[in-house]
Tab-separated table of C-alpha atoms and ligand atoms in Angstrom:
chain	number	residue	atom	x	y	z
A	668	MET	CA	68.445	107.590	92.561
A	669	LEU	CA	69.754	105.206	95.577
A	670	LYS	CA	67.412	103.709	97.681
A	671	ALA	CA	67.261	105.698	101.207
A	672	GLY	CA	67.725	102.553	103.297
A	673	TYR	CA	71.037	101.834	100.818
A	674	THR	CA	72.400	104.957	101.538
A	675	ARG	CA	71.664	104.431	105.189
A	676	THR	CA	73.444	101.392	105.323
A	677	ARG	CA	76.617	102.488	103.514
A	678	LYS	CA	76.954	105.092	106.259
A	679	ALA	CA	76.363	102.566	109.133
A	680	PHE	CA	78.722	100.488	107.327
A	681	THR	CA	81.867	103.051	107.832
A	682	GLY	CA	84.092	102.566	110.605
A	683	LEU	CA	82.457	98.978	112.212
A	684	ASN	CA	83.493	95.892	113.552
A	685	SER	CA	82.358	92.917	111.238
A	686	SER	CA	80.174	91.921	114.908
A	687	SER	CA	78.629	95.254	114.246
A	688	ARG	CA	78.282	94.938	110.753
A	689	ARG	CA	75.799	92.138	111.234
A	690	SER	CA	73.266	93.728	113.442
A	691	ILE	CA	72.827	96.565	111.208
A	692	ALA	CA	72.817	94.783	108.481
A	693	THR	CA	69.705	92.886	109.994
A	694	ASP	CA	68.613	96.385	111.059
A	695	THR	CA	68.663	97.257	107.472
A	696	LYS	CA	66.475	94.248	106.291
A	697	LYS	CA	63.320	95.370	108.689
A	698	GLU	CA	64.248	98.919	107.358
A	699	GLU	CA	63.315	97.646	103.929
A	700	ALA	CA	60.713	95.509	104.475
A	701	LYS	CA	59.035	98.956	105.514
A	702	PRO	CA	56.949	100.425	102.777
A	703	GLN	CA	59.062	102.590	100.403
A	704	THR	CA	57.191	106.397	101.455
A	705	LEU	CA	60.188	107.972	102.452
A	706	ASP	CA	62.158	107.624	99.150
A	707	PHE	CA	61.746	110.967	97.401
A	708	LEU	CA	60.171	110.518	93.903
A	709	PRO	CA	62.679	112.927	91.478
A	710	PHE	CA	61.644	116.043	89.763
A	711	ALA	CA	62.785	114.249	86.165
A	712	LEU	CA	65.128	111.170	85.152
A	713	PRO	CA	66.049	109.732	81.579
A	714	ASP	CA	64.457	106.304	80.841
A	715	THR	CA	67.248	104.502	79.563
A	716	GLY	CA	67.547	100.679	79.164
A	717	GLU	CA	70.004	97.873	78.637
A	718	GLU	CA	69.758	98.605	74.900
A	719	GLU	CA	71.185	101.789	75.343
A	720	ILE	CA	74.179	100.833	77.478
A	721	GLU	CA	75.062	98.281	74.900
A	722	GLU	CA	74.816	100.186	72.293
A	723	VAL	CA	77.471	102.739	74.302
A	724	ALA	CA	79.809	99.835	74.848
A	725	ASP	CA	79.623	98.658	71.584
A	726	SER	CA	81.070	102.477	70.455
A	727	ILE	CA	83.597	101.907	73.533
A	728	ARG	CA	84.849	98.871	72.098
A	729	SER	CA	84.795	99.857	68.739
A	730	GLY	CA	87.443	102.570	69.110
A	731	TRP	CA	85.326	104.911	67.564
A	732	LEU	CA	84.235	107.627	70.233
A	733	THR	CA	83.736	110.860	68.601
A	734	THR	CA	81.205	111.443	65.444
A	735	GLY	CA	81.192	108.792	63.321
A	736	PRO	CA	78.800	105.803	62.077
A	737	LYS	CA	76.235	106.183	65.469
A	738	THR	CA	75.971	109.638	64.469
A	739	ARG	CA	75.166	109.100	60.954
A	740	LYS	CA	72.612	106.826	61.755
A	741	PHE	CA	71.574	108.763	64.624
A	742	GLU	CA	70.959	111.258	62.200
A	743	GLN	CA	69.546	109.100	59.318
A	744	ASP	CA	66.957	107.550	62.348
A	745	PHE	CA	65.906	111.093	63.208
A	746	ALA	CA	65.043	111.542	59.199
A	747	GLU	CA	63.047	109.006	58.770
A	748	PHE	CA	61.358	109.332	62.130
A	749	LEU	CA	60.446	113.094	60.653
A	750	GLY	CA	59.640	111.918	57.012
A	751	GLY	CA	59.808	114.027	54.082
A	752	GLY	CA	63.561	114.909	52.838
A	753	ILE	CA	64.207	116.448	56.105
A	754	GLU	CA	68.421	117.337	56.704
A	755	CYS	CA	69.358	116.116	60.069
A	756	LEU	CA	72.461	117.539	62.142
A	757	ALA	CA	72.775	115.961	65.269
A	758	VAL	CA	75.110	118.480	67.457
A	759	ASN	CA	76.531	118.563	71.136
A	760	SER	CA	73.384	120.555	72.831
A	761	ALA	CA	70.300	122.551	71.772
A	762	THR	CA	72.396	125.813	72.319
A	763	SER	CA	75.206	125.220	70.190
A	764	GLY	CA	72.056	124.259	67.280
A	765	LEU	CA	70.317	127.097	67.827
A	766	HIS	CA	73.514	128.776	67.825
A	767	LEU	CA	74.687	127.396	64.143
A	768	ALA	CA	70.940	128.000	63.178
A	769	LEU	CA	70.617	131.880	63.849
A	770	ASP	CA	74.510	132.065	61.774
A	771	ALA	CA	73.029	130.035	59.355
A	772	VAL	CA	70.668	132.451	58.376
A	773	GLY	CA	72.643	135.528	59.062
A	774	ILE	CA	71.222	137.059	62.156
A	775	GLY	CA	74.257	139.340	62.403
A	776	ASN	CA	75.804	142.136	64.850
A	777	GLY	CA	72.723	144.699	65.412
A	778	ASP	CA	69.940	142.364	64.341
A	779	GLU	CA	66.561	141.633	66.226
A	780	VAL	CA	64.894	138.554	66.527
A	781	ILE	CA	61.660	137.998	68.324
A	782	THR	CA	61.423	135.421	71.121
A	783	THR	CA	59.896	134.784	74.401
A	784	PRO	CA	60.572	135.561	77.745
A	785	TYR	CA	59.233	132.766	79.434
A	786	THR	CA	62.056	130.529	78.326
A	787	PHE	CA	64.932	129.281	79.516
A	788	THR	CA	68.207	131.969	78.627
A	789	ALA	CA	69.654	129.555	75.994
A	790	THR	CA	66.838	130.209	73.784
A	791	ALA	CA	66.992	134.829	73.894
A	792	GLU	CA	71.947	134.193	74.482
A	793	VAL	CA	72.443	132.935	71.284
A	794	ILE	CA	71.334	135.714	69.639
A	795	ARG	CA	73.860	137.557	71.665
A	796	TYR	CA	76.538	135.350	70.780
A	797	LEU	CA	76.014	136.796	67.270
A	798	GLY	CA	75.786	140.416	68.278
A	799	ALA	CA	71.972	140.366	67.234
A	800	HIS	CA	68.952	141.683	70.188
A	801	PRO	CA	66.448	139.399	71.281
A	802	VAL	CA	63.392	141.373	71.231
A	803	PHE	CA	60.748	139.850	73.937
A	804	ILE	CA	57.629	139.995	73.739
A	805	ASP	CA	54.779	138.789	76.281
A	806	ILE	CA	52.961	135.495	76.032
A	807	ASP	CA	49.500	134.280	75.696
A	808	PRO	CA	48.228	133.271	79.561
A	809	ARG	CA	46.663	130.389	78.356
A	810	THR	CA	49.243	127.934	76.501
A	811	PHE	CA	52.939	129.816	78.430
A	812	ASN	CA	53.763	130.400	74.421
A	813	LEU	CA	55.019	133.589	72.835
A	814	ASN	CA	51.071	135.760	71.698
A	815	PRO	CA	51.797	136.079	67.689
A	816	THR	CA	49.543	138.933	68.013
A	817	LEU	CA	52.087	140.757	69.363
A	818	ILE	CA	54.254	140.148	66.956
A	819	GLU	CA	54.108	143.013	64.430
A	820	ALA	CA	54.230	145.856	66.800
A	821	ALA	CA	57.860	144.328	67.997
A	822	VAL	CA	58.685	144.244	63.915
A	823	THR	CA	61.173	147.165	62.778
A	824	LYS	CA	64.235	147.711	59.734
A	825	ARG	CA	66.156	145.564	62.106
A	826	THR	CA	64.341	142.460	62.672
A	827	LYS	CA	65.603	139.162	60.643
A	828	ALA	CA	63.856	136.147	62.815
A	829	ILE	CA	61.216	134.845	64.850
A	830	LEU	CA	62.341	132.454	67.337
A	831	PRO	CA	59.089	130.423	69.511
A	832	VAL	CA	59.357	128.319	72.121
A	833	HIS	CA	56.766	125.907	72.040
A	834	PHE	CA	56.402	125.505	75.820
A	835	GLY	CA	56.335	122.367	77.329
A	836	GLY	CA	55.772	120.329	74.606
A	837	LEU	CA	53.204	122.164	73.290
A	838	ALA	CA	52.974	123.629	69.845
A	839	CYS	CA	53.197	127.361	69.204
A	840	ASP	CA	49.960	129.109	66.897
A	841	MET	CA	52.995	128.660	64.058
A	842	GLU	CA	50.091	129.625	61.414
A	843	SER	CA	49.894	132.515	62.427
A	844	ILE	CA	53.977	132.877	63.340
A	845	VAL	CA	54.406	131.678	59.253
A	846	ASP	CA	51.926	134.379	58.273
A	847	ILE	CA	53.489	137.115	59.695
A	848	ALA	CA	57.293	136.064	58.901
A	849	HIS	CA	55.940	135.718	55.059
A	850	ARG	CA	54.665	139.378	54.942
A	851	TYR	CA	57.665	140.764	56.772
A	852	ASN	CA	60.756	138.269	55.517
A	853	LEU	CA	61.241	136.724	58.552
A	854	ARG	CA	62.991	133.389	59.410
A	855	ILE	CA	61.528	131.673	61.928
A	856	ILE	CA	64.164	129.838	63.798
A	857	GLU	CA	62.221	127.204	66.072
A	858	ASP	CA	63.432	125.996	69.752
A	859	ALA	CA	61.848	122.510	70.095
A	860	ALA	CA	63.702	121.702	73.223
A	861	HIS	CA	60.280	120.323	74.507
A	862	ALA	CA	58.779	119.603	71.383
A	863	LEU	CA	59.609	115.879	70.496
A	864	PRO	CA	56.990	114.528	69.704
A	865	THR	CA	54.654	117.302	69.815
A	866	THR	CA	52.421	118.080	66.296
A	867	CYS	CA	50.998	121.464	64.609
A	868	ASN	CA	48.130	120.608	61.770
A	869	SER	CA	48.819	117.361	61.746
A	870	LEU	CA	52.862	118.102	60.941
A	871	LEU	CA	55.540	116.535	63.867
A	872	VAL	CA	57.356	120.177	65.011
A	873	GLY	CA	60.549	119.581	63.049
A	874	THR	CA	58.799	119.558	59.458
A	875	LEU	CA	56.575	122.572	59.465
A	876	PRO	CA	57.449	125.571	56.916
A	877	SER	CA	60.290	127.242	59.319
A	878	ASP	CA	63.641	127.813	58.538
A	879	ALA	CA	65.562	125.837	61.208
A	880	THR	CA	63.783	123.456	64.361
A	881	VAL	CA	66.275	122.501	66.942
A	882	PHE	CA	65.998	119.776	69.678
A	883	SER	CA	67.567	119.528	73.517
A	884	PHE	CA	68.678	115.972	74.170
A	885	TYR	CA	69.715	117.057	77.492
A	886	ALA	CA	69.339	114.553	80.480
A	887	THR	CA	65.456	116.056	81.700
A	888	LYS	CA	63.973	116.138	77.631
A	889	THR	CA	61.925	113.373	76.173
A	890	LEU	CA	64.852	112.505	74.453
A	891	ALA	CA	68.370	112.040	76.218
A	892	THR	CA	71.764	111.657	75.270
A	893	GLY	CA	73.087	113.327	78.719
A	894	GLU	CA	74.055	116.448	76.491
A	895	GLY	CA	72.838	117.078	72.740
A	896	GLY	CA	70.917	118.115	70.081
A	897	MET	CA	69.536	117.995	66.327
A	898	LEU	CA	69.586	120.664	64.033
A	899	VAL	CA	66.862	120.113	61.425
A	900	THR	CA	66.125	121.757	58.239
A	901	LYS	CA	64.459	121.446	54.035
A	902	ASN	CA	66.661	123.916	53.520
A	903	PRO	CA	70.014	122.981	51.963
A	904	ASP	CA	72.136	126.053	51.693
A	905	ILE	CA	71.811	125.939	55.584
A	906	ALA	CA	72.280	122.626	56.273
A	907	ALA	CA	75.107	122.761	54.471
A	908	ARG	CA	76.456	126.099	56.284
A	909	CYS	CA	75.453	124.537	59.758
A	910	ARG	CA	77.685	121.367	58.504
A	911	VAL	CA	80.765	122.897	58.067
A	912	MET	CA	80.519	125.306	61.749
A	913	ARG	CA	79.567	122.677	63.695
A	914	LEU	CA	83.268	121.598	63.264
A	915	HIS	CA	85.789	124.199	62.948
A	916	GLY	CA	84.582	125.680	59.580
A	917	ILE	CA	86.187	122.376	58.035
A	918	ASP	CA	84.827	121.658	54.842
A	919	ARG	CA	84.136	117.519	55.810
A	920	ASP	CA	83.598	116.007	59.308
A	921	ALA	CA	86.013	113.065	60.174
A	922	PHE	CA	84.374	110.549	59.242
A	923	ASP	CA	84.526	111.642	55.634
A	924	ARG	CA	88.072	112.218	56.264
A	925	TYR	CA	88.476	108.634	57.101
A	926	THR	CA	86.145	107.127	54.534
A	927	SER	CA	85.872	109.115	51.015
A	928	CYS	CA	88.579	108.258	48.708
A	929	LYS	CA	90.660	111.918	49.519
A	930	PRO	CA	93.735	111.627	51.167
A	931	ALA	CA	92.754	111.015	54.743
A	932	TRP	CA	95.165	113.987	56.233
A	933	TYR	CA	93.581	116.830	53.803
A	934	TYR	CA	90.984	119.486	54.696
A	935	GLU	CA	89.906	123.015	54.525
A	936	VAL	CA	89.126	125.362	57.007
A	937	ILE	CA	86.917	128.208	55.204
A	938	ALA	CA	85.497	129.857	58.210
A	939	PRO	CA	86.137	130.347	61.632
A	940	GLY	CA	83.480	127.530	63.106
A	941	PHE	CA	82.269	126.103	66.134
A	942	LYS	CA	82.815	122.757	68.073
A	943	TYR	CA	79.729	121.612	68.262
A	944	ASN	CA	79.797	117.999	67.115
A	945	MET	CA	77.736	115.394	69.012
A	946	THR	CA	79.949	111.922	70.019
A	947	ASP	CA	79.000	108.407	68.880
A	948	LEU	CA	78.429	107.760	72.789
A	949	ALA	CA	76.306	110.592	72.756
A	950	ALA	CA	74.394	109.135	69.673
A	951	SER	CA	74.278	105.600	70.799
A	952	ILE	CA	72.084	106.719	73.203
A	953	GLY	CA	70.072	108.771	70.595
A	954	ILE	CA	69.475	105.840	68.906
A	955	HIS	CA	67.300	103.808	71.276
A	956	GLN	CA	65.959	107.130	72.523
A	957	LEU	CA	64.324	107.491	69.470
A	958	LYS	CA	62.687	104.008	69.343
A	959	LYS	CA	60.806	104.828	72.499
A	960	VAL	CA	59.675	108.354	71.564
A	961	TYR	CA	56.152	107.800	71.165
A	962	GLN	CA	56.188	104.762	73.821
A	963	PHE	CA	57.459	107.488	76.202
A	964	GLN	CA	54.731	110.545	75.083
A	965	ARG	CA	52.327	108.056	75.638
A	966	ARG	CA	53.110	107.367	79.394
A	967	ARG	CA	53.751	111.725	79.517
A	968	GLU	CA	50.051	111.591	78.330
A	969	ALA	CA	48.023	109.251	80.633
A	970	ILE	CA	50.173	110.515	83.930
A	971	ALA	CA	48.952	113.947	82.320
A	972	GLU	CA	45.139	112.694	82.179
A	973	ALA	CA	45.854	110.808	85.864
A	974	TYR	CA	46.480	114.286	86.498
A	975	HIS	CA	43.738	116.442	85.447
A	976	THR	CA	41.559	114.047	86.424
A	977	GLY	CA	42.564	113.915	89.843
A	978	LEU	CA	43.365	117.769	90.401
A	979	SER	CA	41.020	119.134	88.457
A	980	ASP	CA	38.880	120.405	91.409
A	981	LEU	CA	41.496	122.207	93.264
A	982	PRO	CA	42.197	125.918	93.346
A	983	VAL	CA	45.091	125.284	90.429
A	984	MET	CA	44.513	126.398	87.064
A	985	LEU	CA	45.893	122.837	84.990
A	986	PRO	CA	47.733	122.961	81.770
A	987	PRO	CA	45.630	123.515	78.359
A	988	TYR	CA	45.090	119.983	76.129
A	989	PRO	CA	46.356	120.493	72.582
A	990	PRO	CA	43.252	120.699	69.695
A	991	ASP	CA	41.718	117.957	68.778
A	992	GLY	CA	43.993	115.022	67.040
A	993	GLU	CA	47.223	116.977	67.994
A	994	ILE	CA	49.911	115.245	70.294
A	995	HIS	CA	51.361	117.143	73.216
A	996	ALA	CA	54.599	116.188	73.823
A	997	TRP	CA	53.774	116.434	77.930
A	998	HIS	CA	57.910	117.373	78.378
A	999	LEU	CA	56.173	120.159	81.396
A	1000	TYR	CA	52.716	119.315	83.241
A	1001	VAL	CA	52.591	123.573	84.742
A	1002	ILE	CA	49.985	123.992	87.078
A	1003	ARG	CA	49.017	127.529	88.807
A	1004	LEU	CA	47.563	128.317	92.026
A	1005	THR	CA	45.122	130.367	91.879
A	1006	ASP	CA	44.322	133.301	94.433
A	1007	SER	CA	41.706	130.887	96.573
A	1008	ALA	CA	44.887	128.168	97.182
A	1009	PRO	CA	45.321	127.917	100.743
A	1010	VAL	CA	49.364	128.452	100.744
A	1011	SER	CA	51.645	130.413	98.165
A	1012	ARG	CA	53.365	129.103	95.627
A	1013	ASP	CA	56.653	128.778	97.389
A	1014	ARG	CA	55.345	127.375	100.561
A	1015	PHE	CA	53.668	124.341	98.156
A	1016	ILE	CA	57.063	123.633	96.514
A	1017	GLU	CA	58.145	123.268	100.620
A	1018	LEU	CA	55.756	121.161	101.317
A	1019	MET	CA	56.134	119.359	98.552
A	1020	SER	CA	59.610	118.416	99.041
A	1021	GLN	CA	59.060	117.288	102.799
A	1022	MET	CA	56.562	115.022	101.203
A	1023	GLY	CA	59.278	113.548	99.490
A	1024	ILE	CA	58.005	115.383	95.951
A	1025	GLY	CA	60.364	117.054	93.475
A	1026	THR	CA	59.146	120.012	92.162
A	1027	SER	CA	60.481	122.905	89.886
A	1028	VAL	CA	59.831	126.204	88.281
A	1029	HIS	CA	59.213	126.618	84.435
A	1030	PHE	CA	61.090	129.427	83.751
A	1031	ILE	CA	61.902	132.423	85.776
A	1032	PRO	CA	60.766	134.945	82.770
A	1033	LEU	CA	64.403	135.698	81.594
A	1034	ILE	CA	62.459	139.862	81.968
A	1035	LEU	CA	63.555	138.946	85.720
A	1036	GLN	CA	66.914	138.171	85.089
A	1037	PRO	CA	69.284	140.614	85.652
A	1038	TYR	CA	70.928	140.364	82.579
A	1039	TRP	CA	68.415	140.374	80.246
A	1040	ARG	CA	66.872	143.182	82.677
A	1041	ASP	CA	69.182	145.219	83.070
A	1042	THR	CA	70.690	144.916	79.295
A	1043	TYR	CA	67.440	145.793	77.716
A	1044	ASN	CA	65.956	147.987	80.646
A	1045	LEU	CA	62.802	145.551	80.596
A	1046	LYS	CA	59.905	146.303	82.865
A	1047	GLU	CA	57.472	143.867	84.527
A	1048	CYS	CA	54.408	145.853	83.655
A	1049	ASP	CA	55.059	145.300	80.176
A	1050	PHE	CA	55.080	141.715	80.387
A	1051	PRO	CA	52.022	141.243	83.040
A	1052	ASN	CA	51.663	137.448	81.685
A	1053	ALA	CA	54.986	136.037	81.568
A	1054	VAL	CA	55.083	137.838	85.164
A	1055	ASP	CA	51.645	136.321	86.066
A	1056	CYS	CA	52.102	133.019	85.279
A	1057	TYR	CA	55.651	132.759	86.394
A	1058	LYS	CA	54.200	134.044	90.323
A	1059	ARG	CA	51.566	130.931	89.968
A	1060	ALA	CA	53.507	127.696	88.589
A	1061	VAL	CA	54.650	124.598	89.894
A	1062	SER	CA	56.310	122.080	87.409
A	1063	LEU	CA	54.686	118.647	88.403
A	1064	PRO	CA	56.846	115.375	88.236
A	1065	ILE	CA	56.412	113.534	84.457
A	1066	TYR	CA	58.421	111.123	83.183
A	1067	SER	CA	58.111	107.802	82.017
A	1068	ARG	CA	59.797	105.932	84.700
A	1069	MET	CA	57.135	107.285	86.560
A	1070	SER	CA	54.875	103.903	88.660
A	1071	ASN	CA	50.937	104.591	88.935
A	1072	ASP	CA	51.626	104.654	92.972
A	1073	ASP	CA	54.007	107.451	92.255
A	1074	VAL	CA	51.656	109.830	89.956
A	1075	LEU	CA	48.951	108.723	92.919
A	1076	ARG	CA	51.286	109.775	95.582
A	1077	VAL	CA	51.844	113.171	93.857
A	1078	ILE	CA	48.284	113.540	92.975
A	1079	LYS	CA	47.770	112.815	96.717
A	1080	ALA	CA	50.226	115.367	97.867
A	1081	VAL	CA	49.332	118.097	95.863
A	1082	ARG	CA	45.745	117.751	97.170
A	1083	THR	CA	46.534	117.076	101.150
A	1084	ILE	CA	47.973	120.401	100.208
A	1085	LEU	CA	45.578	122.564	98.164
A	1086	GLU	CA	42.536	120.583	99.809
B	1140	LIG	C1	66.619	122.958	77.606
B	1140	LIG	C2	66.610	123.872	76.884
B	1140	LIG	C3	67.748	124.831	75.751
B	1140	LIG	C4	68.845	124.015	75.809
B	1140	LIG	O1	69.209	123.094	75.601
B	1140	LIG	P1	70.683	122.213	76.130
B	1140	LIG	O2	70.569	121.210	74.957
B	1140	LIG	O3	70.952	121.994	76.990
B	1140	LIG	O4	71.632	123.393	75.554
B	1140	LIG	C5	66.880	125.415	74.877
B	1140	LIG	N1	65.759	126.145	74.706
B	1140	LIG	C6	64.708	125.075	76.301
B	1140	LIG	C7	63.158	125.872	75.829
B	1140	LIG	C8	65.019	124.662	76.848
B	1140	LIG	O5	64.099	123.694	77.885
């Protein structure tokens, strides 16, 4: 983010002679002395430091840019972070990780996968990649997570899996989901794009009894490598299939080829795989981001607490806390305007933007998106909670680089609009 003053200075310099340049430079100094209330507070920013820069530079100097020693280290560190013999496969996005996981558990043409409409389209599109169909069920209006009491009614002979999303970083009711999956012999693939670090029954998401879990390292997520993801599983067969399909269906990755005793040029293609491997440049960032995951989480939790205290008397519904002793990743902080709010949700977003604060909406439910709505003939009336949450929802900025002043500025702006 450039400071507003800097942007203006650069514009002012173009096409000016040296004497007028001096006077502009003086003006700029005056401008910079003013409080920077006009700076735009972005909705999200990654929190990277010199360690990440150094590690990426080291990879570039080493000549190893794509999947190699840094990716291997990132996978090992991630496995250590989760603990308990978990296999970790770094991929180039959570979308590709979800695709690999669904493929590995055998999802195919005509199968059905039960999931939530209150998510990003990636969650459902990967099901279509395999010719299978998402079956959307409504959410729990308290948590935004899929409502497990609606799962059984959605199960048919074609149902093969459940794909829950831990919305905003708050764990789904996994106990119920695992119980239903066992009774109906369904697979579970967790979309944990928001859920690092999140716990459920004191276990980190990634170590729960599901078939595979996929994290996202997209630029705005709680661990950011720009683009990237991690597929984790305790099942060695799933890991083996994903490892092969991650890189063109080749039976070992490039690193192995150059370091094992087999001739370097030899490989075997055993399936028409994908190009989903992580680069060492991304892994270099991930290695250092991972070390700061809890530090970042504590900062976001403190921001959530400040919002809770600062906004609790307003006509808004605040996001729920996790059960006692559990960790909420606080990837998102979604407030919902109640009927007594003096402005509409859309107007609220406009006013926040005019006050220099970025907000967002998570999510436009998939049932309202043309492709999903028309392909599956979805009706709003079948998803009353998803529709109601969407109409009221606004995501406030919550990221570790926000200063205390930034947090107070957000609270003040929300109060100015809603009081
Ligand atoms: C971001 C996101 C994804 C996709 O992650 P990518 O790494 O960008 O592929 C999937 N599901 C949810 C819920 C997300 O928010």
